Short mmCIF file of C-alpha atoms in Angstrom, two decimals:
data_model
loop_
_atom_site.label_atom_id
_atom_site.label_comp_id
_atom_site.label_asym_id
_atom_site.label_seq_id
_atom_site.Cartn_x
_atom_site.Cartn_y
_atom_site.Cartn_z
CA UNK A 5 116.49 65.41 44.02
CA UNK A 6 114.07 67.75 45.37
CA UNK A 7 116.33 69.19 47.71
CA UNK A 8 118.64 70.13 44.85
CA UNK A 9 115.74 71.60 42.94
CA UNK A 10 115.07 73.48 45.95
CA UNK A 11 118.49 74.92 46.31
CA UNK A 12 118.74 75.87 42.73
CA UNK A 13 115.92 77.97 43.54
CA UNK A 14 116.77 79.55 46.50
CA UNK A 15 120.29 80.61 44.12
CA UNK A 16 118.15 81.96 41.90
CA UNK A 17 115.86 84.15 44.32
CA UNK A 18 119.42 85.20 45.98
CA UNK A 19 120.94 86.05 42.55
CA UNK A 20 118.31 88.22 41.54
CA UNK A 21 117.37 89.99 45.00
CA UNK A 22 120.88 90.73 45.95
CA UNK A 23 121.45 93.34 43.36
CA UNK A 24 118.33 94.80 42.67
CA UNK A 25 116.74 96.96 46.43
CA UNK A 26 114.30 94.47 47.52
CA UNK A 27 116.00 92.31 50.49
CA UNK A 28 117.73 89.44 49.19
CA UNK A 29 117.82 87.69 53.00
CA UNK A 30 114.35 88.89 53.21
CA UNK A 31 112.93 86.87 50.32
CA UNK A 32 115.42 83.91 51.30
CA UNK A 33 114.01 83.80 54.56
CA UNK A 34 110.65 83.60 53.30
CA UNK A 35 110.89 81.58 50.43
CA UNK A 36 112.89 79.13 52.43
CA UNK A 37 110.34 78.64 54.87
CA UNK A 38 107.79 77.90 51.82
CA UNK A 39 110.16 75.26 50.57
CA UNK A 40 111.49 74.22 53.57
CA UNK A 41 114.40 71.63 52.74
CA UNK A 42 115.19 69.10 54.79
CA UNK A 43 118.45 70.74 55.78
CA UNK A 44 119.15 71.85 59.25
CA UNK A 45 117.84 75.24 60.65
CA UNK A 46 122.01 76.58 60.94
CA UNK A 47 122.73 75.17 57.67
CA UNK A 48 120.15 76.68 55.78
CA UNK A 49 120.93 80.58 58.06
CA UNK A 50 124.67 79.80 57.05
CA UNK A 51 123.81 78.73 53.31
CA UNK A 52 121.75 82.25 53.22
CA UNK A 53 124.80 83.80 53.63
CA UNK A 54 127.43 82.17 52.05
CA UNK A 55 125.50 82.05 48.74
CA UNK A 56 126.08 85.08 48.51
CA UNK A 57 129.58 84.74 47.29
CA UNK A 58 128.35 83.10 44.09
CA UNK A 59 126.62 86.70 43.95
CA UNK A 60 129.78 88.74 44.75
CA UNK A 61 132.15 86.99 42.09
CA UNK A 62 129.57 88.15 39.73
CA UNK A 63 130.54 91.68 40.69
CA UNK A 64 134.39 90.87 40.53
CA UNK A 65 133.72 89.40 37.15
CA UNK A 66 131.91 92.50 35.54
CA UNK A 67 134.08 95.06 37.22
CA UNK A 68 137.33 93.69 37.21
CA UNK A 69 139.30 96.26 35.13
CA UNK A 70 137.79 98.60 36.86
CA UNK A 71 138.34 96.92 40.54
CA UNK A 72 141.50 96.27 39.77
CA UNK A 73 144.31 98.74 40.62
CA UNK A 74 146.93 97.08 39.32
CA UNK A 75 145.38 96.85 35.29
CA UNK A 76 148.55 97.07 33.03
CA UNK A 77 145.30 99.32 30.61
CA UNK A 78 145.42 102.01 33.48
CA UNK A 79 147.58 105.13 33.34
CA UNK A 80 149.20 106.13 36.93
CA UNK A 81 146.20 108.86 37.40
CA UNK A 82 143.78 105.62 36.72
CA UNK A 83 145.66 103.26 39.28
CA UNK A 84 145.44 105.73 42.12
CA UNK A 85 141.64 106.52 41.25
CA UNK A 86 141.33 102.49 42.18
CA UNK A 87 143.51 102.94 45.41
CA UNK A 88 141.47 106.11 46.59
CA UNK A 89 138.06 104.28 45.80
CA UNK A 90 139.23 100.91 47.30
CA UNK A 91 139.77 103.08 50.20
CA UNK A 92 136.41 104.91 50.57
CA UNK A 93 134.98 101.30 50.13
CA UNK A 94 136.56 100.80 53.36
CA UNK A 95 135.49 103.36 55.25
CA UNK A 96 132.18 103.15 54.27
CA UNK A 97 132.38 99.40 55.61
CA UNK A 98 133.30 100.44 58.77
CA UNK A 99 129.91 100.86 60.75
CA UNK A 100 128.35 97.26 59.37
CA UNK A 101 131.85 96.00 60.46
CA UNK A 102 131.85 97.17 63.80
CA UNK A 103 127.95 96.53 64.33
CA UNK A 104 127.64 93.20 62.45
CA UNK A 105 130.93 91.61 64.64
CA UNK A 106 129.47 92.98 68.11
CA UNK A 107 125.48 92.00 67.68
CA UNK A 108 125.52 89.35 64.36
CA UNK A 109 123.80 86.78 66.83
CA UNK A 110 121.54 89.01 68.96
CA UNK A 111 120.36 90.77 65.51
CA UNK A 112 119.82 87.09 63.72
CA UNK A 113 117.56 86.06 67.11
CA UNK A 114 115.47 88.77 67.13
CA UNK A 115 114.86 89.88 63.15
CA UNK A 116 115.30 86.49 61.31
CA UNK A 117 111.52 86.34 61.28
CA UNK A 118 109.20 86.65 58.45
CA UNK A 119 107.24 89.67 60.13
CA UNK A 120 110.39 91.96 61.03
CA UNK A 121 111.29 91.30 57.07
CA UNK A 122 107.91 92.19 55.82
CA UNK A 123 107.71 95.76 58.36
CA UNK A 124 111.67 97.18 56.87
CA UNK A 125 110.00 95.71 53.35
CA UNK A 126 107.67 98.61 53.71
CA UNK A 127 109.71 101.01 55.73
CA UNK A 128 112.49 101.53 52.83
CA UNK A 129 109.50 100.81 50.51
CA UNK A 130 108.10 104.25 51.37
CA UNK A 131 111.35 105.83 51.74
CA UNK A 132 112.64 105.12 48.32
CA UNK A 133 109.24 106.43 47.16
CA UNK A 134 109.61 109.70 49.23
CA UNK A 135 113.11 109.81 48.01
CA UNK A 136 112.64 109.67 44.63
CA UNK A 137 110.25 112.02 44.49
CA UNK A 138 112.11 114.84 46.49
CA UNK A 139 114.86 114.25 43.65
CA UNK A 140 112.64 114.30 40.81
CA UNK A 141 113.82 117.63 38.70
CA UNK A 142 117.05 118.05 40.37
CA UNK A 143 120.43 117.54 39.65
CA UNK A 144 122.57 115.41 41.33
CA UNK A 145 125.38 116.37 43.40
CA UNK A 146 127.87 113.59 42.60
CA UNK A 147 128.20 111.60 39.47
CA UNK A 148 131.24 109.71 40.31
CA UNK A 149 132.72 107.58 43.29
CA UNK A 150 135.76 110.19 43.34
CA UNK A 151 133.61 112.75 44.85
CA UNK A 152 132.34 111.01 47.40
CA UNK A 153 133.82 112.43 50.81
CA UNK A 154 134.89 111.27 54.14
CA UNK A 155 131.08 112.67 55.72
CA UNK A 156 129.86 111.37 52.64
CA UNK A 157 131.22 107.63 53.04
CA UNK A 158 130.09 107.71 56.24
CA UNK A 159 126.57 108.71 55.82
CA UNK A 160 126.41 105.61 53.36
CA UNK A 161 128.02 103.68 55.72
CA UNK A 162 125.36 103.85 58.36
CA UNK A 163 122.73 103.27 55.92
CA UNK A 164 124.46 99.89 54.98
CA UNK A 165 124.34 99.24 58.86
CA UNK A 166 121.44 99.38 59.38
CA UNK A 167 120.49 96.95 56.36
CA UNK A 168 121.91 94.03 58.80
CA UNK A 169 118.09 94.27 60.03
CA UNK A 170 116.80 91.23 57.92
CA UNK A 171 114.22 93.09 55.02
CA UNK A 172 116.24 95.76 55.08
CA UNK A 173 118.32 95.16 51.80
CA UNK A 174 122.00 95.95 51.83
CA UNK A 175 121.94 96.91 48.52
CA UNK A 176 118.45 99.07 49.19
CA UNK A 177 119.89 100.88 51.93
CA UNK A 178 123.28 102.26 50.71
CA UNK A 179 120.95 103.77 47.51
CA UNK A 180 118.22 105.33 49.62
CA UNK A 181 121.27 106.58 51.71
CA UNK A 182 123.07 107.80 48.85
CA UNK A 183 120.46 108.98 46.87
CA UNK A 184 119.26 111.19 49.81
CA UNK A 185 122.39 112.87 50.16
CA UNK A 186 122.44 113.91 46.08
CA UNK A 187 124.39 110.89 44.61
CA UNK A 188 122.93 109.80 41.53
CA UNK A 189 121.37 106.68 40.86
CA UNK A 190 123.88 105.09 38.43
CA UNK A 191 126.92 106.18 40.99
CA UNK A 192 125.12 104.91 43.49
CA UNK A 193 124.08 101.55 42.39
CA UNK A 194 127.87 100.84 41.65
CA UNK A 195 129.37 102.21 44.77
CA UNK A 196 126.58 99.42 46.51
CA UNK A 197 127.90 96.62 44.40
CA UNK A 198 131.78 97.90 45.36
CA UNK A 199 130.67 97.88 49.39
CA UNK A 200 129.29 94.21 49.04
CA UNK A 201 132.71 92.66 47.97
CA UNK A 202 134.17 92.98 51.76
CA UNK A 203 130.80 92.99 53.65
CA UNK A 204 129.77 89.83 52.09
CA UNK A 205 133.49 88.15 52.25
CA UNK A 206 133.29 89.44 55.88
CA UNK A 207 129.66 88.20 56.22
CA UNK A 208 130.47 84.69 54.66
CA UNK A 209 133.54 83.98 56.58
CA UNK A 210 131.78 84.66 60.17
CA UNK A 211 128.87 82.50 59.40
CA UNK A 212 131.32 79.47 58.19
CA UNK A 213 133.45 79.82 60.89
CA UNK A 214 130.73 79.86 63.25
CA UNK A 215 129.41 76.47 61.70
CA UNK A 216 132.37 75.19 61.66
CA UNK A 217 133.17 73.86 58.72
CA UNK A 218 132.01 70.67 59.34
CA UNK A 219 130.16 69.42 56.60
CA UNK A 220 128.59 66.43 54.99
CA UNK A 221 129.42 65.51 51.41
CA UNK A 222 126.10 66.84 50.43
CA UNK A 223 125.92 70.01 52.56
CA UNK A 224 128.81 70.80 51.03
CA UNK A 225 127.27 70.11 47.09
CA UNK A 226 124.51 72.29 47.88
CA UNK A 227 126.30 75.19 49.25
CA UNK A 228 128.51 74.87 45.46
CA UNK A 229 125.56 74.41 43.54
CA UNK A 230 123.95 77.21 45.47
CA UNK A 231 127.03 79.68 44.60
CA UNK A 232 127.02 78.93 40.91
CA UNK A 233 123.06 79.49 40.42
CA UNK A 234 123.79 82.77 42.28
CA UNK A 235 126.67 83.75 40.13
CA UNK A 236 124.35 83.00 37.06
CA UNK A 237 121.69 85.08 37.72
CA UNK A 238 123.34 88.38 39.56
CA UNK A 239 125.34 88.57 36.26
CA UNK A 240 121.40 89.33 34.62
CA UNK A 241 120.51 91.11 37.77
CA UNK A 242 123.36 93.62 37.71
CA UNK A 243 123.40 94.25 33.62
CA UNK A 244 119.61 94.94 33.90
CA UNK A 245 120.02 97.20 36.85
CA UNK A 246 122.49 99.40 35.50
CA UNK A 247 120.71 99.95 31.81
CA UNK A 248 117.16 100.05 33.80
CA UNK A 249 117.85 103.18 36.00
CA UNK A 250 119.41 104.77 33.11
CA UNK A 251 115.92 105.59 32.16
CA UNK A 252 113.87 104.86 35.45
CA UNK A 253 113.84 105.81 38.96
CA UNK A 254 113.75 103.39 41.98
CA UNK A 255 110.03 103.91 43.05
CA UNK A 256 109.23 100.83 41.20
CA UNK A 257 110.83 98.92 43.77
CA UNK A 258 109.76 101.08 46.41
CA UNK A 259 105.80 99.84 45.43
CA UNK A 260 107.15 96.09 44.99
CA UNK A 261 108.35 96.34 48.83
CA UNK A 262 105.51 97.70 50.15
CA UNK A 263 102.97 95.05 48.94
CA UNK A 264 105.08 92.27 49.57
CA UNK A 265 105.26 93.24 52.94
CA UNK A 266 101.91 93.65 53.33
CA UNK A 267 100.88 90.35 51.93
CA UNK A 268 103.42 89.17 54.54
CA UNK A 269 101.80 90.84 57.05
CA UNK A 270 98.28 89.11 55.77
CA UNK A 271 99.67 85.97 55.49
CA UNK A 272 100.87 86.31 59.04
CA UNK A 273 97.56 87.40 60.45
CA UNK A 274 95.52 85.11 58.72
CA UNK A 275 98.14 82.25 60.09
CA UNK A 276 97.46 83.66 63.78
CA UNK A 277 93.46 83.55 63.25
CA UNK A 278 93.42 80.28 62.49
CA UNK A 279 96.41 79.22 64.53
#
């Protein structure tokens, strides 16, 4: 029973962190290691991941009609609108694709660690900061996912990449990327929750088929129960997102990273002195 109280909250902290720019592996790793349930070490890295499908349908769910290319509500114009932005999705994939196949496991050895989460916490915690406040008074550039460009899709992309660095947050590193580069904030929180549906898929499948599939009737309840708790809350996550930076910028999160990763930091130090 406590394990399952345990994994329900873990769903929760996954729901919530995925969508908004604050690490959702990041505060999995760390909050797992709090709670520690008595799950193996590669279940609990593969349950990290594949959790966040329950997290991914939730984007499906919100945006179908306007995911969906094939929407019997769309005129022609509309349908190949969905084609050409399913298509920049997958370019902008492309880097995190290539990276994320080649060095998953070398990447997961060395930053899987609560002090490499808590230094990117603060490194995009300052940059959203400095972002933001470069941007504040102008206009921006693009205001829809149609004027996005190849150069454009690509910059993104390499931001995303580089959010396969644990702390990082996927989400948090496509918006700093796009926001530097002029997209606005509401463009650029969708296009993030559009690039998750085949990183994550991607993501999930390589971490079950390197476990193996091989699980206990349990294992197996958890990962489920996980999913739905995730689905629950990105639904909340996502709506109060997208009517939250209608009004605000994203420094607020910037200041949120930087002191949890200092009082990770702390933590860590004060572990060491007495250690």
């Amino acid at each position: 029973m406590l394990d399952v109280l345990k994994v329900i909250l873990l769903g929760i902290v996954e729901g919530i962190t995925e969508w908004l720019p604050v690490s959702s592996t990041g505060h999995l790793i760390l909050v797992g290691n709090v709670l520690k349930p008595g799950l193996s070490d590669a279940f609990m890295e593969m349950f990290n991941v594949v959790i966040q499908l329950g997290a991914i349908m939730a984007v499906v769910v919100l945006y179908f009609h306007k995911l969906n290319p094939f929407s019997p509500k769309k005129t022609q114009k509309q349908k190949l609108l969905t084609w050409q932005m399913w298509i920049k999705v997958l370019i902008a994939c492309v880097p995190a694709a290539v990276v994320g196949l080649l060095f998953d496991d070398i990447l997961d050895k060395i930053f899987y660690k609560p002090l490499p989460v808590a230094v990117m916490l603060i490194v995009y915690g300052v940059l959203f900061i400095i972002v933001e406040n470069r941007n504040e008074g102008r206009k921006p550039a693009v205001r829809r996912i149609s004027e996005l460009d190849i150069k454009m899709l690509l910059w993104i992309g390499a931001f995303q990449m580089l959010a396969l660095i644990p702390g990082t947050s996927r989400s948090g590193a496509t918006i700093v990327g796009a926001l530097i580069i002029g997209v606005s904030r509401e463009v650029a929180a969708e296009f993030t929750f559009f690039l998750a549906i085949p990183v994550m898929f991607g993501a999930s499948a390589l971490k079950l088929i390197k476990f193996g599939f091989h699980f206990t009737a349990a294992e197996f309840g958890f990962l489920m129960l996980g999913c739905v708790v995730s689905f629950g809350m990105s639904v909340i996550a996502i709506k109060f997102l997208m009517n939250y930076i209608k009004k605000n910028d994203f420094k607020v999160f910037g200041y949120y990273r930087i002191v949890l990763g200092a009082l990770i930091i702390l933590v860590a130090l004060f572990k060491m002195l007495l250690g």
